[in-house]
Short mmCIF file of C-alpha atoms and ligand atoms in Angstrom, two decimals:
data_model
loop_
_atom_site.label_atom_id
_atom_site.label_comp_id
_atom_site.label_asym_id
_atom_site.label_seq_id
_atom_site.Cartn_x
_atom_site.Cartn_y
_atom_site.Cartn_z
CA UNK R 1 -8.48 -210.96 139.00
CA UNK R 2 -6.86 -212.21 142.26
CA UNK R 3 -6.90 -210.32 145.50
CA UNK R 4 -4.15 -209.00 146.59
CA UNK R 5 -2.49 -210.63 149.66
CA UNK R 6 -2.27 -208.39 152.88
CA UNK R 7 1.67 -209.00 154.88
CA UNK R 8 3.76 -207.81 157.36
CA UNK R 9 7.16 -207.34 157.42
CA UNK R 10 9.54 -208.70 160.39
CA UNK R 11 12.99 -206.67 160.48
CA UNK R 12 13.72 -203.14 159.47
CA UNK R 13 17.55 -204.06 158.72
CA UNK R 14 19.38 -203.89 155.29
CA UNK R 15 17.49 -206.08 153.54
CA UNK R 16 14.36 -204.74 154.39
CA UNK R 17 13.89 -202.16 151.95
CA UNK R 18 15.31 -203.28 149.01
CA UNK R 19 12.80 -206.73 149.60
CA UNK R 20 9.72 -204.35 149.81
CA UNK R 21 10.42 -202.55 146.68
CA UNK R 22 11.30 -205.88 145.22
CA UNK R 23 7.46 -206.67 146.51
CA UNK R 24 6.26 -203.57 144.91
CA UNK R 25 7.73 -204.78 141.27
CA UNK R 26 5.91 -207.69 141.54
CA UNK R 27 2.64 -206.02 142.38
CA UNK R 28 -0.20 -208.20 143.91
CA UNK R 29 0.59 -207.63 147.58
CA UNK R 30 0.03 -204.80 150.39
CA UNK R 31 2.15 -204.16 152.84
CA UNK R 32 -0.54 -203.39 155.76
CA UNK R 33 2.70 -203.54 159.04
CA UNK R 34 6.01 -203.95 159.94
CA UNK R 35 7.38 -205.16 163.58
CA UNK R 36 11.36 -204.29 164.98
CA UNK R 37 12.43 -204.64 167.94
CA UNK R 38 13.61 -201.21 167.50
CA UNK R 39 10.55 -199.43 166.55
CA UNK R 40 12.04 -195.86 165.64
CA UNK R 41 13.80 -198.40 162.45
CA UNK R 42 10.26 -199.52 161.48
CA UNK R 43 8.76 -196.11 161.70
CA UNK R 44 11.41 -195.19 159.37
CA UNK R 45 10.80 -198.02 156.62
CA UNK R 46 6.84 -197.79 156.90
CA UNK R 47 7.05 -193.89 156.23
CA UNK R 48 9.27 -194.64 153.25
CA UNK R 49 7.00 -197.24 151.90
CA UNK R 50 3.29 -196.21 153.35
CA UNK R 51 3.02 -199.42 155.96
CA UNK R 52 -0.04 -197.91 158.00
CA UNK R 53 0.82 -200.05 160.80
CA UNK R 54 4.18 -200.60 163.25
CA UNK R 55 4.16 -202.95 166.12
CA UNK R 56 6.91 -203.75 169.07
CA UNK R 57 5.32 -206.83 169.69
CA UNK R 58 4.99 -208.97 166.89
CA UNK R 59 2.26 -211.35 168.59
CA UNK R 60 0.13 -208.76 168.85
CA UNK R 61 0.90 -207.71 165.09
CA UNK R 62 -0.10 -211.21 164.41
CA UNK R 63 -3.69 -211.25 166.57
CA UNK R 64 -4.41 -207.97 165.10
CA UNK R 65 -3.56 -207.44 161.75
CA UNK R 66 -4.10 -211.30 160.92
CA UNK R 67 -2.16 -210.80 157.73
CA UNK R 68 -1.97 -213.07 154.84
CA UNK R 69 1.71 -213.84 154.89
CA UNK R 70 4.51 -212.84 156.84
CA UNK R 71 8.07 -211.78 155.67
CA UNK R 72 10.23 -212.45 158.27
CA UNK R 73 13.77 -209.93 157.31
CA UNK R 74 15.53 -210.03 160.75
CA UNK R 75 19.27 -211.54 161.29
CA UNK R 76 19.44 -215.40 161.43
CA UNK R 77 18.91 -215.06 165.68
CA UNK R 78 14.81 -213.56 164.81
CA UNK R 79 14.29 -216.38 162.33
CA UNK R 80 13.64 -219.40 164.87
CA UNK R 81 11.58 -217.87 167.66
CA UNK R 82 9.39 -215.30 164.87
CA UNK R 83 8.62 -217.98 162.87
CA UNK R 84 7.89 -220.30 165.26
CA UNK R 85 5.09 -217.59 166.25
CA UNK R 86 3.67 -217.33 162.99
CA UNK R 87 3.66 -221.05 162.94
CA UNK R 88 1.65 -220.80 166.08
CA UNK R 89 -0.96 -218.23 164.77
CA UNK R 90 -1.05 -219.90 161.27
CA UNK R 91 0.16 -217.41 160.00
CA UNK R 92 1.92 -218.80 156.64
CA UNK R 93 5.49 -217.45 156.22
CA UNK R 94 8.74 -216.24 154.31
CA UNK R 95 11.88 -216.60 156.33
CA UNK R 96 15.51 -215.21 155.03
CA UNK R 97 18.60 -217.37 154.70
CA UNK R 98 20.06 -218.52 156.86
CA UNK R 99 16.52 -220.37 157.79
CA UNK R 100 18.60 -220.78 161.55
CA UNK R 101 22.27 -220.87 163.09
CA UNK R 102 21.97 -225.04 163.20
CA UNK R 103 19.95 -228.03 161.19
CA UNK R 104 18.35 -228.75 164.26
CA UNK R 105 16.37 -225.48 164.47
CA UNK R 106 16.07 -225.39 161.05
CA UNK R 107 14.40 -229.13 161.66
CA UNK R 108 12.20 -227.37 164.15
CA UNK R 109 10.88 -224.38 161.95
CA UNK R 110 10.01 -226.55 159.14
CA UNK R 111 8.20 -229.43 161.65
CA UNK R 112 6.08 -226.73 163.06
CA UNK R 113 4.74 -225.24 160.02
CA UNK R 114 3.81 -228.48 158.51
CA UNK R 115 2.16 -229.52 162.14
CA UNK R 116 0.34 -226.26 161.51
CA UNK R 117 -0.60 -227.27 157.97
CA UNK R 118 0.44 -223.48 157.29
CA UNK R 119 2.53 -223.10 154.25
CA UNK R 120 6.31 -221.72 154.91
CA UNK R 121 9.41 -220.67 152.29
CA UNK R 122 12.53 -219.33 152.61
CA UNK R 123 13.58 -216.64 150.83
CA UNK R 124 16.86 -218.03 148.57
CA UNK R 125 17.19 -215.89 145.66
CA UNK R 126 21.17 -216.67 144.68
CA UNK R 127 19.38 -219.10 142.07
CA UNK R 128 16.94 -216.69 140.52
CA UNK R 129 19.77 -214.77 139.08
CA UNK R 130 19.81 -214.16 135.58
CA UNK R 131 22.99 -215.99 134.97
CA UNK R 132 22.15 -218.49 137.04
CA UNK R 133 18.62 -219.13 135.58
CA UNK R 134 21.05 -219.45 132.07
CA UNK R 135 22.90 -221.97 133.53
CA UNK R 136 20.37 -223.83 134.75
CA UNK R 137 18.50 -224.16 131.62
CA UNK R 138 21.40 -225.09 129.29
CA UNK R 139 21.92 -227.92 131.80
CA UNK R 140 18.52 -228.96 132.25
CA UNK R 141 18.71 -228.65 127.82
CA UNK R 142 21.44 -231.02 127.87
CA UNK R 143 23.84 -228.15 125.91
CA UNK R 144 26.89 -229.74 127.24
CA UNK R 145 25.90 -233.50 127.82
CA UNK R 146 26.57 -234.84 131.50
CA UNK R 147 28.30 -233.03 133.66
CA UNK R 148 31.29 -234.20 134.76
CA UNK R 149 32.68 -231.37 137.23
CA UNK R 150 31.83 -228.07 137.76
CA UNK R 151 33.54 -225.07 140.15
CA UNK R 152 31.40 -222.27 141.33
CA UNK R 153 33.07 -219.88 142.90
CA UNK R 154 31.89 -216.40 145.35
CA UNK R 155 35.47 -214.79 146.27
CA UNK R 156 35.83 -211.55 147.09
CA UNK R 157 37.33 -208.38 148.84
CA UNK R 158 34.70 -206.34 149.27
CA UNK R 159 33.78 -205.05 152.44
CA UNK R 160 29.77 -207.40 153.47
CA UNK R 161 30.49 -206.17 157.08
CA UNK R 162 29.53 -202.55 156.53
CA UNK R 163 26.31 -203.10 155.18
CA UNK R 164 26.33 -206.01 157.64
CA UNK R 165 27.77 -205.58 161.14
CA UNK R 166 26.55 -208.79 162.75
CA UNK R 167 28.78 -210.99 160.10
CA UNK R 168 30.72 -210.25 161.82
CA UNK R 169 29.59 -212.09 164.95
CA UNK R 170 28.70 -215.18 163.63
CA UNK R 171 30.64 -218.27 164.95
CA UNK R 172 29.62 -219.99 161.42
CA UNK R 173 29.91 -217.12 158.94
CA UNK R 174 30.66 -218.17 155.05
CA UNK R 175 28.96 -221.40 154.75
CA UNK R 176 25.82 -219.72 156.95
CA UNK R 177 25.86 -216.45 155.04
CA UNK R 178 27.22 -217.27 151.87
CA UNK R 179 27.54 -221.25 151.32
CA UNK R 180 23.49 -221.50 151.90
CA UNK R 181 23.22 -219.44 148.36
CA UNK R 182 26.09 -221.20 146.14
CA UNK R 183 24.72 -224.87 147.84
CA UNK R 184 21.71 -224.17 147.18
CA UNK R 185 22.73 -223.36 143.47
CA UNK R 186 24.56 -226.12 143.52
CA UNK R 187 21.97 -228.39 143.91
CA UNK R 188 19.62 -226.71 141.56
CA UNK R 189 22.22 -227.33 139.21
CA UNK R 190 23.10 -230.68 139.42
CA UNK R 191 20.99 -232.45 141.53
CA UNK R 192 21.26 -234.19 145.54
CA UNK R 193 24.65 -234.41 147.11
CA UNK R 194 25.62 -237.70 147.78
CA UNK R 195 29.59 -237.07 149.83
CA UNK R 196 31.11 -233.49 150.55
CA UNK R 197 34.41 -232.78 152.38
CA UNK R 198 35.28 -229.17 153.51
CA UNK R 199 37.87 -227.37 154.29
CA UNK R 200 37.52 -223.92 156.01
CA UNK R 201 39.93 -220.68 157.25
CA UNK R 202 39.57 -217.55 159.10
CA UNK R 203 42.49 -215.26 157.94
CA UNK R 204 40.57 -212.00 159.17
CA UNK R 205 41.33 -212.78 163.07
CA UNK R 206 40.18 -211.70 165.48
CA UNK R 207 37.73 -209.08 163.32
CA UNK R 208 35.95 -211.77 162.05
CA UNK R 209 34.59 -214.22 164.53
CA UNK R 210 33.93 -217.16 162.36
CA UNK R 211 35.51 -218.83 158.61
CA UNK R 212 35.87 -216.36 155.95
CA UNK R 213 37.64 -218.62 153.33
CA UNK R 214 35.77 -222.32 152.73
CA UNK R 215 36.36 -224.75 150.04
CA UNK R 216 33.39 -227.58 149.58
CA UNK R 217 34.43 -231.15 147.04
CA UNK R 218 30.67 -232.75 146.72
CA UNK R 219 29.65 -235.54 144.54
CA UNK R 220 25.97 -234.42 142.92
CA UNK R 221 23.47 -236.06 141.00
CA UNK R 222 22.71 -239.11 139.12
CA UNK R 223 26.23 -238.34 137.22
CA UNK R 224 28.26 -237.96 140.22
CA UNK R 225 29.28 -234.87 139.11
CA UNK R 226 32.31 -233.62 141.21
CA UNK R 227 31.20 -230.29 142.13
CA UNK R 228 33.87 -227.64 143.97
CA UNK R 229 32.34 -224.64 145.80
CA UNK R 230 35.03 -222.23 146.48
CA UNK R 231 33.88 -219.11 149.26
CA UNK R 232 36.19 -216.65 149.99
CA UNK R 233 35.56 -213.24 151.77
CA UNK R 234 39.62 -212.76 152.98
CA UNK R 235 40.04 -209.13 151.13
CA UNK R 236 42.61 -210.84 148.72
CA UNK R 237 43.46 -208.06 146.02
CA UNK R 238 41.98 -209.38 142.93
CA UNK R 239 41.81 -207.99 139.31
CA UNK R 240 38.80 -205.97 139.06
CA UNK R 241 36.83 -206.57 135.28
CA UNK R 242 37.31 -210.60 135.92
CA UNK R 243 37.81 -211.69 139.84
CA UNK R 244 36.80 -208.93 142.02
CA UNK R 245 33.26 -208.97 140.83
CA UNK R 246 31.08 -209.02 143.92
CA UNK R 247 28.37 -210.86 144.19
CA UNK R 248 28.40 -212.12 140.74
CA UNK R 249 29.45 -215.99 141.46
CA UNK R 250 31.53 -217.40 138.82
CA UNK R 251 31.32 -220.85 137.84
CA UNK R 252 33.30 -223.51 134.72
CA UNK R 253 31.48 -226.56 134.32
CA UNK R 254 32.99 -229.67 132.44
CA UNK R 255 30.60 -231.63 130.30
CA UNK R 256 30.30 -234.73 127.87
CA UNK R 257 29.89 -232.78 125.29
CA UNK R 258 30.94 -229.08 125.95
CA UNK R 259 31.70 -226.62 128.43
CA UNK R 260 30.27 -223.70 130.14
CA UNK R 261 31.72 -220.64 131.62
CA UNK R 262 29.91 -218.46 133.63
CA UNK R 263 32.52 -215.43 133.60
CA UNK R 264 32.54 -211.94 135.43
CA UNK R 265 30.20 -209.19 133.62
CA UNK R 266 27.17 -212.01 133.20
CA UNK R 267 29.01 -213.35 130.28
CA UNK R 268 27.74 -217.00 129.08
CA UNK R 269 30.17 -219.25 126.96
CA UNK R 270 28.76 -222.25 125.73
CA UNK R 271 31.44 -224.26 123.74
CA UNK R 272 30.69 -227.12 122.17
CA UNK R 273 32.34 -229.53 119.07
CA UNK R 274 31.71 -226.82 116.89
CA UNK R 275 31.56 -223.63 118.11
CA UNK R 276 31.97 -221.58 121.42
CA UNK R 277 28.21 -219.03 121.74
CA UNK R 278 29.10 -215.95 124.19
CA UNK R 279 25.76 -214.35 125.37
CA UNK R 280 25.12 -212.17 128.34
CA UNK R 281 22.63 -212.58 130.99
CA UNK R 282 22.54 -208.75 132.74
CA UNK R 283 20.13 -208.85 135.26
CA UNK R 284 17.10 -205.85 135.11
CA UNK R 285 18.20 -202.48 136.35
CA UNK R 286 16.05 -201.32 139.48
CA UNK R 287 16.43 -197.39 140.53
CA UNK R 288 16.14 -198.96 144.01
CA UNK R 289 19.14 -201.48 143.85
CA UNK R 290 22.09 -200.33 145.27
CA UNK R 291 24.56 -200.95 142.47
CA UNK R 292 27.17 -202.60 144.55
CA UNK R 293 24.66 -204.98 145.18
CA UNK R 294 23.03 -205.74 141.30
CA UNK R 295 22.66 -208.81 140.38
CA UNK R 296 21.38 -209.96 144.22
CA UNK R 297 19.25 -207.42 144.58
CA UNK R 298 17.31 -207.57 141.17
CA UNK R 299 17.49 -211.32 141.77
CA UNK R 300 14.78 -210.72 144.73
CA UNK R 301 12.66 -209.75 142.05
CA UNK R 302 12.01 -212.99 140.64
CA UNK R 303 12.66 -215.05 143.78
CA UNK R 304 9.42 -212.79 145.56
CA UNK R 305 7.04 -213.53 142.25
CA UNK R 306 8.01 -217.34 142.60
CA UNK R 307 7.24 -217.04 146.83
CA UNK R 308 3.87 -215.50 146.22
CA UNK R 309 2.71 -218.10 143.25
CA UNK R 310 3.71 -220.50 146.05
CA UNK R 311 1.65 -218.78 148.58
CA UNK R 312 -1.35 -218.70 146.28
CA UNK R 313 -1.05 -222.35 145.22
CA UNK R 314 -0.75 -221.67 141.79
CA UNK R 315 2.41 -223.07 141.11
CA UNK R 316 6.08 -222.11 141.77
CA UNK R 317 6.95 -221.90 145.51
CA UNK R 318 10.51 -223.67 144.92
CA UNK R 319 11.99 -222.96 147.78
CA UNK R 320 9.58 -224.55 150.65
CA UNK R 321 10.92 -225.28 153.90
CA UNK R 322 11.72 -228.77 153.12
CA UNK R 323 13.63 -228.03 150.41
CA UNK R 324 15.57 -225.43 152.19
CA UNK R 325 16.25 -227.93 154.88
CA UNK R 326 18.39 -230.25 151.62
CA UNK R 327 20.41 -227.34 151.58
CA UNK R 328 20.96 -226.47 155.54
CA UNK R 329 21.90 -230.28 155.22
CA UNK R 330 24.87 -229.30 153.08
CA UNK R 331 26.31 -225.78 154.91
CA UNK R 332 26.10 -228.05 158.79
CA UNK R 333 27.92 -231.41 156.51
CA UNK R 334 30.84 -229.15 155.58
CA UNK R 335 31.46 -228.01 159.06
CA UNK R 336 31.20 -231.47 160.26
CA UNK R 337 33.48 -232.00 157.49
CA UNK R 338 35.64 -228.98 158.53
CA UNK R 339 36.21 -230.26 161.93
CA UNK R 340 37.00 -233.97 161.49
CA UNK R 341 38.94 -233.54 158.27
CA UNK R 342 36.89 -236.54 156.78
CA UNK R 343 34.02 -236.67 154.02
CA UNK R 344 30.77 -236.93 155.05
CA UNK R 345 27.90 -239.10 153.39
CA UNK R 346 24.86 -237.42 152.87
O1 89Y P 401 24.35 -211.71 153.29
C1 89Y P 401 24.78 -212.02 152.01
C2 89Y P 401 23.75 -212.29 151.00
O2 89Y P 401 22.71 -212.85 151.21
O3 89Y P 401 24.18 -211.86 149.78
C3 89Y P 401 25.48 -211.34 149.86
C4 89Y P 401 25.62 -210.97 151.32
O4 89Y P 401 25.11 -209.67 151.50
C5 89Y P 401 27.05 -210.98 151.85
O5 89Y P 401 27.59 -212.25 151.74
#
């Protein structure tokens, strides 16, 4: 029987709760405190989910508590300097996407921990989605051959900013918030990137600081697959059972042998010579998943039992700094790409 591992939570924001009762499905960990800057938030979240402990200070959270992990839940601006302290305190650590506002810090983060010989992950759970998982097996099966091209697409009109108010803010806001999960699944997908050219528009000026509406062309893989990520949060009316399907990303991919459409409602199709095979992928149904939300929150599920077999050493752990920092590589290329309106090698 393994112990259970003793960690405290950084942030009392959105995510918070819904990645503690994500924790609490996959059973084997103790949440023993919670640190926000704004305490009277953490009192809140550690009455709803029996933290005994809630700190101001995270330091002294750290030299206290010593936990076994840390899951660092604050905005992108808490991810560099927090994790940097559990770094110091060797305190190993899960950090939320975006790992930091620029592949420099990111750089940082991931240098420290490994310095520190403490182990660190971010939390990316856009490719533990049922659908997504799907996908990636029929690929990694061969189902459709090689794939030759392949458009993933995330557009949509509903409203992140509510939930969200400091998406608002962002200088770099769809690639950050939104292009670090569809890259990432991109490259789970179908492998490195090897060029990527971006385009990028902000149609929701001046209410939206940064690009709402980007469109990534990469070349991935050993088959140069031409890969198209298309992000779009620009409140373009969109039919509602097949387009306006929030967050469900949708994705066609072009192979050798066959094709594969990843449509709205979690439905597969697999066509091949023969036949076309339409199964669905609907993710588990959590009482604590805000609905709007589904398939992103129940993906946490998954993501968090992969994060703690990393933690343990027993396997699983995909998404380590390092590999995190293949995918930063990607969202900071397409705004280089953005502004010099030329293709960047990776
Ligand atoms: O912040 C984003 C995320 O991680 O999933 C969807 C989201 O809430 C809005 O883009």
């Amino acid at each position: 029987m393994l112990t259970s591992l003793r960690f405290a939570v950084f942030g009392a924001g959105f995510w918070t709760p819904f990645q503690l009762a994500a924790w609490r499905e996959v059973g084997g960990v103790e949440p023993v405190a919670i640190y926000n800057r704004t305490p009277a938030k953490a009192e809140a979240v550690a009455r709803q989910f029996g933290i005994p402990a809630v700190y101001g200070d995270p330091g002294r959270l750290l030299r206290e508590v010593r936990p076994d992990f840390v899951d660092n839940i604050t905005e992108v601006g808490g991810h560099k300097p927090l994790s940097l302290l559990c770094a110091k305190h060797r305190v190993a650590c899960i950090c939320q996407k975006p790992l930091a506002a620029s592949y420099r810090d990111a750089a940082v983060i991931v240098a420290a921990f490994r310095a520190a010989r403490t182990r660190f992950f971010v939390h990316e759970n856009w490719r533990w989605q049922a659908p997504m998982q799907q996908l990636r097996e029929l690929l990694a099966a061969g189902a459709i051959g090689t794939p030759l091209r392949a458009r993933l697409t995330m557009v949509s009109g509903f409203d992140v900013f509510a939930n969200q108010p400091t998406l608002r803010r962002l200088e770099q806001f769809i690639l950050t918030d939104l292009g670090t999960h569809v890259l990432d699944v991109a490259r789970v997908l179908f492998g490195e990137a090897r060029t990527l050219y971006c385009r990028t528009a902000r149609t929701l000026a001046p209410r939206v600081k940064g690009e709402n509406v980007a469109t990534v062309l990469l070349t991935m893989g050993r088959a140069n697959t031409h890969v198209t990520v298309e992000l779009g949060y620009a409140r373009t009316p969109l039919e509602p059972s097949s387009r306006e399907v929030f967050p469900q990303t949708l994705a066609f991919v072009e192979g050798t042998a066959g094709s594969i459409e990843l449509a709205a409602d979690y439905v597969v199709r697999l066509t091949t010579r023969t036949a076309t095979r339409v199964t669905r992928h609907v993710p588990p149904r959590y009482v604590w998943a805000d609905p709007r939300y589904e398939v992103a929150h129940a993906s946490i599920v998954p993501c968090c039992a992969d994060l703690l077999a990393g933690l343990r050493g027993t396997g699983g752990g995909e998404t380590t700094g390092e590999d995190n920092l293949k995918t930063l590589r990607l969202v900071f290329a397409a705004y280089d790409s953005a502004r010099s309106g030329r293709a960047v090698t990776i």
